[in-house]
């Protein structure tokens, strides 16, 4: 089926040989593979929908929005910009380097390993694949075993549509991943949690392999008082989408918790209740508009967060669940203990704590006192607060008056900082992530300065001191006619 077995030596050698052949450096090859991804998404759309529903309970509209539509957009963006991205770029040189020219050339890294996650199995596989292809690499993809139907579709479609001598898929669990990491790659791109990220980094360090880590963290949303009825309506819909509407809250950039002013909290709770019911109905489990929890282990973990006595007493909406269907109702909690697991661990599910503050400005200090998140959201038109959030908090990105939408913007880098990961991708940033930017300098023999070379003496020292001064060199070149006087 295109999956790799054993210790992968034969398959890894094939993709290494393909890279060494120079085939993937050709722009025509890169474009053909990007076009093949577009064909795959269009022609196998129903297979992708079926797999996402089977593994995650995603409605096909949500699946298109988050997995097919965004990937197709990224592939088209890369196709439209590939010639520009791959073109060498001239670099200005100081007069001390005269007569020379220089340029920057992007070269592919080689064989890259991409380890993707289960919550967006197609999006988080194809987004880095697009960047790796655009840069001219060969690829080993390891999708998550927690979404087996999606993993199976990835194997079949990638084998059928893409160059199987250059792009291969590994299926399997943790043991397969560990075996893969024992091999030497030219780049590792990992999406997942911090615990596994540590294993990936430790393995990469043995071969000095560069790594990009796309992790997560507790992404806060600062919700200021909203006076306009229209603004409130739109803000609530976007907050609910940013928490519950993307894989049922199982998204690394989803809203993890809300910070709001104490006097606004009762109004906010009622607004959230109203728009949760508008979005998912009186019985969200029957709505088919919210994804299920990925497996029983994650379901029990989320139930455990709610079952802490002081946490349970903070529930103001929802809280019901169905273990057989792996479903947890959208749940709102008001001021759960800050030292509880729900406020110290990444939630990754449809549980939304609201933490109240005396003043909304206190949200800045609250965020700063905690690990750096992948994203920060601010629902406010207060420009002073916006500026403080930008300048005084650190996160992978910050978005005002919306959530998650930044993921789909090709012209912005996507990535974390600190514990939420490092490295960035999407659009040109994906291309650069999988490229080495090589400096190329060309120099002639017309002029040579003897004071560069030994034997050393004080005269050469004085010439070196003078020669490295821009104004001195410019004056000399004007006198001998190599450059014109401005």
mmCIF file with all atom_site columns, C-alpha atoms in Angstrom, residues 34-151:
data_model
loop_
_atom_site.group_PDB
_atom_site.id
_atom_site.type_symbol
_atom_site.label_atom_id
_atom_site.label_alt_id
_atom_site.label_comp_id
_atom_site.label_asym_id
_atom_site.label_entity_id
_atom_site.label_seq_id
_atom_site.pdbx_PDB_ins_code
_atom_site.Cartn_x
_atom_site.Cartn_y
_atom_site.Cartn_z
_atom_site.occupancy
_atom_site.B_iso_or_equiv
_atom_site.pdbx_formal_charge
_atom_site.auth_seq_id
_atom_site.auth_comp_id
_atom_site.auth_asym_id
_atom_site.auth_atom_id
_atom_site.pdbx_PDB_model_num
ATOM 1   C CA . UNK A 1 34  ? 1.831   20.541 -6.208 1.00 0.00 ? 34  UNK A CA 1
ATOM 2   C CA . UNK A 1 35  ? -0.639  20.151 -9.050 1.00 0.00 ? 35  UNK A CA 1
ATOM 3   C CA . UNK A 1 36  ? -1.008  16.482 -8.133 1.00 0.00 ? 36  UNK A CA 1
ATOM 4   C CA . UNK A 1 37  ? -1.985  17.472 -4.588 1.00 0.00 ? 37  UNK A CA 1
ATOM 5   C CA . UNK A 1 38  ? -4.759  19.647 -6.033 1.00 0.00 ? 38  UNK A CA 1
ATOM 6   C CA . UNK A 1 39  ? -5.971  16.734 -8.154 1.00 0.00 ? 39  UNK A CA 1
ATOM 7   C CA . UNK A 1 40  ? -5.850  14.413 -5.149 1.00 0.00 ? 40  UNK A CA 1
ATOM 8   C CA . UNK A 1 41  ? -7.950  16.767 -3.029 1.00 0.00 ? 41  UNK A CA 1
ATOM 9   C CA . UNK A 1 42  ? -10.544 17.180 -5.750 1.00 0.00 ? 42  UNK A CA 1
ATOM 10  C CA . UNK A 1 43  ? -10.814 13.575 -6.900 1.00 0.00 ? 43  UNK A CA 1
ATOM 11  C CA . UNK A 1 44  ? -10.594 11.909 -3.471 1.00 0.00 ? 44  UNK A CA 1
ATOM 12  C CA . UNK A 1 45  ? -12.721 14.420 -1.613 1.00 0.00 ? 45  UNK A CA 1
ATOM 13  C CA . UNK A 1 46  ? -15.377 11.867 -0.672 1.00 0.00 ? 46  UNK A CA 1
ATOM 14  C CA . UNK A 1 47  ? -12.743 9.434  0.680  1.00 0.00 ? 47  UNK A CA 1
ATOM 15  C CA . UNK A 1 48  ? -11.285 12.225 2.813  1.00 0.00 ? 48  UNK A CA 1
ATOM 16  C CA . UNK A 1 49  ? -14.737 13.220 4.110  1.00 0.00 ? 49  UNK A CA 1
ATOM 17  C CA . UNK A 1 50  ? -15.539 9.615  5.009  1.00 0.00 ? 50  UNK A CA 1
ATOM 18  C CA . UNK A 1 51  ? -12.243 9.072  6.849  1.00 0.00 ? 51  UNK A CA 1
ATOM 19  C CA . UNK A 1 52  ? -12.525 12.305 8.843  1.00 0.00 ? 52  UNK A CA 1
ATOM 20  C CA . UNK A 1 53  ? -16.066 11.412 9.872  1.00 0.00 ? 53  UNK A CA 1
ATOM 21  C CA . UNK A 1 54  ? -15.012 7.915  10.864 1.00 0.00 ? 54  UNK A CA 1
ATOM 22  C CA . UNK A 1 55  ? -12.016 8.982  12.967 1.00 0.00 ? 55  UNK A CA 1
ATOM 23  C CA . UNK A 1 56  ? -13.193 12.319 14.344 1.00 0.00 ? 56  UNK A CA 1
ATOM 24  C CA . UNK A 1 57  ? -16.898 12.648 13.628 1.00 0.00 ? 57  UNK A CA 1
ATOM 25  C CA . UNK A 1 58  ? -16.267 15.754 11.508 1.00 0.00 ? 58  UNK A CA 1
ATOM 26  C CA . UNK A 1 59  ? -19.130 17.036 9.387  1.00 0.00 ? 59  UNK A CA 1
ATOM 27  C CA . UNK A 1 60  ? -18.102 17.227 5.731  1.00 0.00 ? 60  UNK A CA 1
ATOM 28  C CA . UNK A 1 61  ? -18.527 21.023 5.683  1.00 0.00 ? 61  UNK A CA 1
ATOM 29  C CA . UNK A 1 62  ? -16.116 21.396 8.608  1.00 0.00 ? 62  UNK A CA 1
ATOM 30  C CA . UNK A 1 63  ? -13.795 18.892 6.928  1.00 0.00 ? 63  UNK A CA 1
ATOM 31  C CA . UNK A 1 64  ? -13.740 20.919 3.725  1.00 0.00 ? 64  UNK A CA 1
ATOM 32  C CA . UNK A 1 65  ? -13.211 24.203 5.557  1.00 0.00 ? 65  UNK A CA 1
ATOM 33  C CA . UNK A 1 66  ? -10.344 23.015 7.770  1.00 0.00 ? 66  UNK A CA 1
ATOM 34  C CA . UNK A 1 67  ? -8.654  20.263 5.766  1.00 0.00 ? 67  UNK A CA 1
ATOM 35  C CA . UNK A 1 68  ? -9.365  20.377 2.039  1.00 0.00 ? 68  UNK A CA 1
ATOM 36  C CA . UNK A 1 69  ? -10.065 24.039 1.323  1.00 0.00 ? 69  UNK A CA 1
ATOM 37  C CA . UNK A 1 70  ? -7.088  25.382 3.284  1.00 0.00 ? 70  UNK A CA 1
ATOM 38  C CA . UNK A 1 71  ? -4.689  22.833 1.772  1.00 0.00 ? 71  UNK A CA 1
ATOM 39  C CA . UNK A 1 72  ? -5.881  23.553 -1.778 1.00 0.00 ? 72  UNK A CA 1
ATOM 40  C CA . UNK A 1 73  ? -5.448  27.275 -1.129 1.00 0.00 ? 73  UNK A CA 1
ATOM 41  C CA . UNK A 1 74  ? -1.890  26.693 0.118  1.00 0.00 ? 74  UNK A CA 1
ATOM 42  C CA . UNK A 1 75  ? -0.974  24.519 -2.867 1.00 0.00 ? 75  UNK A CA 1
ATOM 43  C CA . UNK A 1 76  ? -2.302  27.118 -5.307 1.00 0.00 ? 76  UNK A CA 1
ATOM 44  C CA . UNK A 1 77  ? -0.424  29.877 -3.472 1.00 0.00 ? 77  UNK A CA 1
ATOM 45  C CA . UNK A 1 78  ? 2.818   27.915 -3.702 1.00 0.00 ? 78  UNK A CA 1
ATOM 46  C CA . UNK A 1 79  ? 2.263   27.199 -7.400 1.00 0.00 ? 79  UNK A CA 1
ATOM 47  C CA . UNK A 1 80  ? 1.648   30.864 -8.118 1.00 0.00 ? 80  UNK A CA 1
ATOM 48  C CA . UNK A 1 81  ? 4.749   32.033 -6.260 1.00 0.00 ? 81  UNK A CA 1
ATOM 49  C CA . UNK A 1 82  ? 7.245   29.234 -6.831 1.00 0.00 ? 82  UNK A CA 1
ATOM 50  C CA . UNK A 1 83  ? 9.223   30.963 -9.581 1.00 0.00 ? 83  UNK A CA 1
ATOM 51  C CA . UNK A 1 84  ? 9.649   34.054 -7.415 1.00 0.00 ? 84  UNK A CA 1
ATOM 52  C CA . UNK A 1 85  ? 10.590  32.084 -4.302 1.00 0.00 ? 85  UNK A CA 1
ATOM 53  C CA . UNK A 1 86  ? 13.231  30.004 -6.062 1.00 0.00 ? 86  UNK A CA 1
ATOM 54  C CA . UNK A 1 87  ? 14.863  32.913 -7.917 1.00 0.00 ? 87  UNK A CA 1
ATOM 55  C CA . UNK A 1 88  ? 18.272  33.945 -6.597 1.00 0.00 ? 88  UNK A CA 1
ATOM 56  C CA . UNK A 1 89  ? 18.438  37.330 -4.926 1.00 0.00 ? 89  UNK A CA 1
ATOM 57  C CA . UNK A 1 90  ? 21.225  39.875 -5.404 1.00 0.00 ? 90  UNK A CA 1
ATOM 58  C CA . UNK A 1 91  ? 22.915  41.130 -2.265 1.00 0.00 ? 91  UNK A CA 1
ATOM 59  C CA . UNK A 1 92  ? 24.570  44.519 -1.792 1.00 0.00 ? 92  UNK A CA 1
ATOM 60  C CA . UNK A 1 93  ? 28.220  44.376 -0.756 1.00 0.00 ? 93  UNK A CA 1
ATOM 61  C CA . UNK A 1 94  ? 30.381  46.881 1.104  1.00 0.00 ? 94  UNK A CA 1
ATOM 62  C CA . UNK A 1 95  ? 33.022  48.786 -0.855 1.00 0.00 ? 95  UNK A CA 1
ATOM 63  C CA . UNK A 1 96  ? 35.690  46.797 0.973  1.00 0.00 ? 96  UNK A CA 1
ATOM 64  C CA . UNK A 1 97  ? 34.596  43.765 -1.054 1.00 0.00 ? 97  UNK A CA 1
ATOM 65  C CA . UNK A 1 98  ? 34.980  45.561 -4.429 1.00 0.00 ? 98  UNK A CA 1
ATOM 66  C CA . UNK A 1 99  ? 35.105  44.213 -7.112 1.00 0.00 ? 99  UNK A CA 1
ATOM 67  C CA . UNK A 1 100 ? 32.678  41.431 -6.137 1.00 0.00 ? 100 UNK A CA 1
ATOM 68  C CA . UNK A 1 101 ? 29.079  40.380 -6.604 1.00 0.00 ? 101 UNK A CA 1
ATOM 69  C CA . UNK A 1 102 ? 26.927  38.268 -4.311 1.00 0.00 ? 102 UNK A CA 1
ATOM 70  C CA . UNK A 1 103 ? 23.570  36.544 -4.268 1.00 0.00 ? 103 UNK A CA 1
ATOM 71  C CA . UNK A 1 104 ? 21.439  34.311 -2.095 1.00 0.00 ? 104 UNK A CA 1
ATOM 72  C CA . UNK A 1 105 ? 20.435  30.923 -3.486 1.00 0.00 ? 105 UNK A CA 1
ATOM 73  C CA . UNK A 1 106 ? 17.801  28.653 -1.945 1.00 0.00 ? 106 UNK A CA 1
ATOM 74  C CA . UNK A 1 107 ? 18.762  24.995 -1.972 1.00 0.00 ? 107 UNK A CA 1
ATOM 75  C CA . UNK A 1 108 ? 16.701  22.037 -0.688 1.00 0.00 ? 108 UNK A CA 1
ATOM 76  C CA . UNK A 1 109 ? 17.813  20.384 2.534  1.00 0.00 ? 109 UNK A CA 1
ATOM 77  C CA . UNK A 1 110 ? 17.480  16.770 1.374  1.00 0.00 ? 110 UNK A CA 1
ATOM 78  C CA . UNK A 1 111 ? 15.340  14.029 2.910  1.00 0.00 ? 111 UNK A CA 1
ATOM 79  C CA . UNK A 1 112 ? 12.856  15.407 5.435  1.00 0.00 ? 112 UNK A CA 1
ATOM 80  C CA . UNK A 1 113 ? 10.764  13.570 8.006  1.00 0.00 ? 113 UNK A CA 1
ATOM 81  C CA . UNK A 1 114 ? 7.289   14.978 8.676  1.00 0.00 ? 114 UNK A CA 1
ATOM 82  C CA . UNK A 1 115 ? 5.433   13.675 11.745 1.00 0.00 ? 115 UNK A CA 1
ATOM 83  C CA . UNK A 1 116 ? 1.855   14.952 11.688 1.00 0.00 ? 116 UNK A CA 1
ATOM 84  C CA . UNK A 1 117 ? -0.982  14.983 14.206 1.00 0.00 ? 117 UNK A CA 1
ATOM 85  C CA . UNK A 1 118 ? -4.402  13.325 14.412 1.00 0.00 ? 118 UNK A CA 1
ATOM 86  C CA . UNK A 1 119 ? -6.655  16.342 14.953 1.00 0.00 ? 119 UNK A CA 1
ATOM 87  C CA . UNK A 1 120 ? -6.260  17.708 11.408 1.00 0.00 ? 120 UNK A CA 1
ATOM 88  C CA . UNK A 1 121 ? -4.785  14.624 9.717  1.00 0.00 ? 121 UNK A CA 1
ATOM 89  C CA . UNK A 1 122 ? -4.832  15.971 6.160  1.00 0.00 ? 122 UNK A CA 1
ATOM 90  C CA . UNK A 1 123 ? -4.177  19.653 6.855  1.00 0.00 ? 123 UNK A CA 1
ATOM 91  C CA . UNK A 1 124 ? -1.252  19.008 9.196  1.00 0.00 ? 124 UNK A CA 1
ATOM 92  C CA . UNK A 1 125 ? 0.245   16.501 6.741  1.00 0.00 ? 125 UNK A CA 1
ATOM 93  C CA . UNK A 1 126 ? -0.149  18.401 3.491  1.00 0.00 ? 126 UNK A CA 1
ATOM 94  C CA . UNK A 1 127 ? 0.755   21.894 4.753  1.00 0.00 ? 127 UNK A CA 1
ATOM 95  C CA . UNK A 1 128 ? 4.381   20.914 5.508  1.00 0.00 ? 128 UNK A CA 1
ATOM 96  C CA . UNK A 1 129 ? 4.466   18.577 2.492  1.00 0.00 ? 129 UNK A CA 1
ATOM 97  C CA . UNK A 1 130 ? 3.640   21.555 0.258  1.00 0.00 ? 130 UNK A CA 1
ATOM 98  C CA . UNK A 1 131 ? 6.556   23.507 1.711  1.00 0.00 ? 131 UNK A CA 1
ATOM 99  C CA . UNK A 1 132 ? 8.944   20.565 1.455  1.00 0.00 ? 132 UNK A CA 1
ATOM 100 C CA . UNK A 1 133 ? 7.983   19.926 -2.182 1.00 0.00 ? 133 UNK A CA 1
ATOM 101 C CA . UNK A 1 134 ? 8.190   23.618 -3.085 1.00 0.00 ? 134 UNK A CA 1
ATOM 102 C CA . UNK A 1 135 ? 11.724  23.674 -1.684 1.00 0.00 ? 135 UNK A CA 1
ATOM 103 C CA . UNK A 1 136 ? 12.721  20.567 -3.675 1.00 0.00 ? 136 UNK A CA 1
ATOM 104 C CA . UNK A 1 137 ? 13.073  17.925 -0.959 1.00 0.00 ? 137 UNK A CA 1
ATOM 105 C CA . UNK A 1 138 ? 12.145  14.276 -0.756 1.00 0.00 ? 138 UNK A CA 1
ATOM 106 C CA . UNK A 1 139 ? 9.803   13.297 2.064  1.00 0.00 ? 139 UNK A CA 1
ATOM 107 C CA . UNK A 1 140 ? 8.950   10.602 4.583  1.00 0.00 ? 140 UNK A CA 1
ATOM 108 C CA . UNK A 1 141 ? 5.531   11.254 6.177  1.00 0.00 ? 141 UNK A CA 1
ATOM 109 C CA . UNK A 1 142 ? 4.520   9.618  9.472  1.00 0.00 ? 142 UNK A CA 1
ATOM 110 C CA . UNK A 1 143 ? 0.806   10.342 10.112 1.00 0.00 ? 143 UNK A CA 1
ATOM 111 C CA . UNK A 1 144 ? -0.749  9.675  13.503 1.00 0.00 ? 144 UNK A CA 1
ATOM 112 C CA . UNK A 1 145 ? -1.949  6.168  14.269 1.00 0.00 ? 145 UNK A CA 1
ATOM 113 C CA . UNK A 1 146 ? -4.757  7.700  16.370 1.00 0.00 ? 146 UNK A CA 1
ATOM 114 C CA . UNK A 1 147 ? -6.656  8.533  13.164 1.00 0.00 ? 147 UNK A CA 1
ATOM 115 C CA . UNK A 1 148 ? -6.295  5.186  11.335 1.00 0.00 ? 148 UNK A CA 1
ATOM 116 C CA . UNK A 1 149 ? -8.876  5.760  8.599  1.00 0.00 ? 149 UNK A CA 1
ATOM 117 C CA . UNK A 1 150 ? -7.232  9.065  7.668  1.00 0.00 ? 150 UNK A CA 1
ATOM 118 C CA . UNK A 1 151 ? -3.777  7.492  7.803  1.00 0.00 ? 151 UNK A CA 1
#
